[in-house]
Amino acid sequence: MTTTLFDDADMAHQPDPVERRAVRRLVLAHVVQHFRASHDWSVNDAASRASIAPMTWRRLEDGQEVRRRSL
């Protein structure tokens, strides 16, 4: 049997849920920052258009946790 780059020697290892959430927040932060920059909006403009508080928008861009309903 040939092994590939994608084979995992430790198939029982599951990713840590906390790490997975952190990675998702960082990916979302990048997307949100890019979206706002591509529209040339300030944080206040973007937050207003999304109907969320500017502090919530900033937390999204910083990769911090926000309430589920804000997402």
PDB file of C-alpha atoms in Angstrom:
ATOM      1  CA  MET A   1       0.000   0.000   0.000  1.00  0.00           C
ATOM      2  CA  THR A   2       1.309   3.424  -0.926  1.00  0.00           C
ATOM      3  CA  THR A   3       1.179   6.235   1.585  1.00  0.00           C
ATOM      4  CA  THR A   4       0.420   9.777   0.536  1.00  0.00           C
ATOM      5  CA  LEU A   5       0.925  13.202   1.972  1.00  0.00           C
ATOM      6  CA  PHE A   6      -2.660  13.129   3.237  1.00  0.00           C
ATOM      7  CA  ASP A   7      -2.376   9.885   5.168  1.00  0.00           C
ATOM      8  CA  ASP A   8      -2.495  10.330   8.906  1.00  0.00           C
ATOM      9  CA  ALA A   9      -0.432   7.861  10.875  1.00  0.00           C
ATOM     10  CA  ASP A  10      -2.543   8.509  13.968  1.00  0.00           C
ATOM     11  CA  MET A  11      -6.099   8.027  12.710  1.00  0.00           C
ATOM     12  CA  ALA A  12      -7.489   8.134  16.269  1.00  0.00           C
ATOM     13  CA  HIS A  13      -6.363  11.745  16.762  1.00  0.00           C
ATOM     14  CA  GLN A  14      -9.245  14.193  16.607  1.00  0.00           C
ATOM     15  CA  PRO A  15      -8.669  17.942  16.281  1.00  0.00           C
ATOM     16  CA  ASP A  16      -9.180  19.909  19.464  1.00  0.00           C
ATOM     17  CA  PRO A  17     -12.596  21.679  19.293  1.00  0.00           C
ATOM     18  CA  VAL A  18     -11.158  24.808  20.887  1.00  0.00           C
ATOM     19  CA  GLU A  19      -8.435  24.974  18.243  1.00  0.00           C
ATOM     20  CA  ARG A  20     -10.970  24.402  15.474  1.00  0.00           C
ATOM     21  CA  ARG A  21     -13.111  27.308  16.717  1.00  0.00           C
ATOM     22  CA  ALA A  22     -10.046  29.539  16.953  1.00  0.00           C
ATOM     23  CA  VAL A  23      -9.050  28.721  13.376  1.00  0.00           C
ATOM     24  CA  ARG A  24     -12.590  29.400  12.140  1.00  0.00           C
ATOM     25  CA  ARG A  25     -12.588  32.775  13.932  1.00  0.00           C
ATOM     26  CA  LEU A  26      -9.267  33.707  12.303  1.00  0.00           C
ATOM     27  CA  VAL A  27     -10.522  32.725   8.855  1.00  0.00           C
ATOM     28  CA  LEU A  28     -13.705  34.734   9.401  1.00  0.00           C
ATOM     29  CA  ALA A  29     -11.609  37.687  10.609  1.00  0.00           C
ATOM     30  CA  HIS A  30      -9.633  37.657   7.377  1.00  0.00           C
ATOM     31  CA  VAL A  31     -12.779  37.448   5.239  1.00  0.00           C
ATOM     32  CA  VAL A  32     -14.487  40.279   7.141  1.00  0.00           C
ATOM     33  CA  GLN A  33     -11.412  42.515   6.922  1.00  0.00           C
ATOM     34  CA  HIS A  34     -11.016  41.851   3.212  1.00  0.00           C
ATOM     35  CA  PHE A  35     -14.704  42.480   2.531  1.00  0.00           C
ATOM     36  CA  ARG A  36     -14.668  45.815   4.367  1.00  0.00           C
ATOM     37  CA  ALA A  37     -11.430  46.918   2.713  1.00  0.00           C
ATOM     38  CA  SER A  38     -12.629  45.965  -0.759  1.00  0.00           C
ATOM     39  CA  HIS A  39     -15.687  48.198  -0.290  1.00  0.00           C
ATOM     40  CA  ASP A  40     -13.572  51.005   1.211  1.00  0.00           C
ATOM     41  CA  TRP A  41     -15.829  51.148   4.285  1.00  0.00           C
ATOM     42  CA  SER A  42     -14.927  52.254   7.778  1.00  0.00           C
ATOM     43  CA  VAL A  43     -15.696  49.960  10.689  1.00  0.00           C
ATOM     44  CA  ASN A  44     -18.718  52.144  11.476  1.00  0.00           C
ATOM     45  CA  ASP A  45     -19.979  51.910   7.876  1.00  0.00           C
ATOM     46  CA  ALA A  46     -19.622  48.136   7.764  1.00  0.00           C
ATOM     47  CA  ALA A  47     -21.208  47.639  11.190  1.00  0.00           C
ATOM     48  CA  SER A  48     -24.124  49.873  10.289  1.00  0.00           C
ATOM     49  CA  ARG A  49     -24.753  47.964   7.062  1.00  0.00           C
ATOM     50  CA  ALA A  50     -24.592  44.665   8.972  1.00  0.00           C
ATOM     51  CA  SER A  51     -26.901  46.001  11.722  1.00  0.00           C
ATOM     52  CA  ILE A  52     -24.386  45.252  14.455  1.00  0.00           C
ATOM     53  CA  ALA A  53     -22.422  47.456  16.842  1.00  0.00           C
ATOM     54  CA  PRO A  54     -19.046  48.763  15.649  1.00  0.00           C
ATOM     55  CA  MET A  55     -17.382  47.019  18.619  1.00  0.00           C
ATOM     56  CA  THR A  56     -18.855  43.704  17.439  1.00  0.00           C
ATOM     57  CA  TRP A  57     -17.472  44.299  13.936  1.00  0.00           C
ATOM     58  CA  ARG A  58     -14.067  45.090  15.421  1.00  0.00           C
ATOM     59  CA  ARG A  59     -14.182  41.897  17.510  1.00  0.00           C
ATOM     60  CA  LEU A  60     -14.928  39.931  14.309  1.00  0.00           C
ATOM     61  CA  GLU A  61     -11.937  41.509  12.578  1.00  0.00           C
ATOM     62  CA  ASP A  62      -9.743  40.781  15.583  1.00  0.00           C
ATOM     63  CA  GLY A  63     -10.721  37.092  15.576  1.00  0.00           C
ATOM     64  CA  GLN A  64     -12.395  37.309  18.963  1.00  0.00           C
ATOM     65  CA  GLU A  65     -15.580  35.551  20.003  1.00  0.00           C
ATOM     66  CA  VAL A  66     -18.917  37.228  19.325  1.00  0.00           C
ATOM     67  CA  ARG A  67     -22.434  36.205  20.145  1.00  0.00           C
ATOM     68  CA  ARG A  68     -23.949  33.685  17.784  1.00  0.00           C
ATOM     69  CA  ARG A  69     -26.897  35.943  16.938  1.00  0.00           C
ATOM     70  CA  SER A  70     -24.476  38.662  15.824  1.00  0.00           C
ATOM     71  CA  LEU A  71     -23.030  36.316  13.251  1.00  0.00           C
TER      72      LEU A  71
END
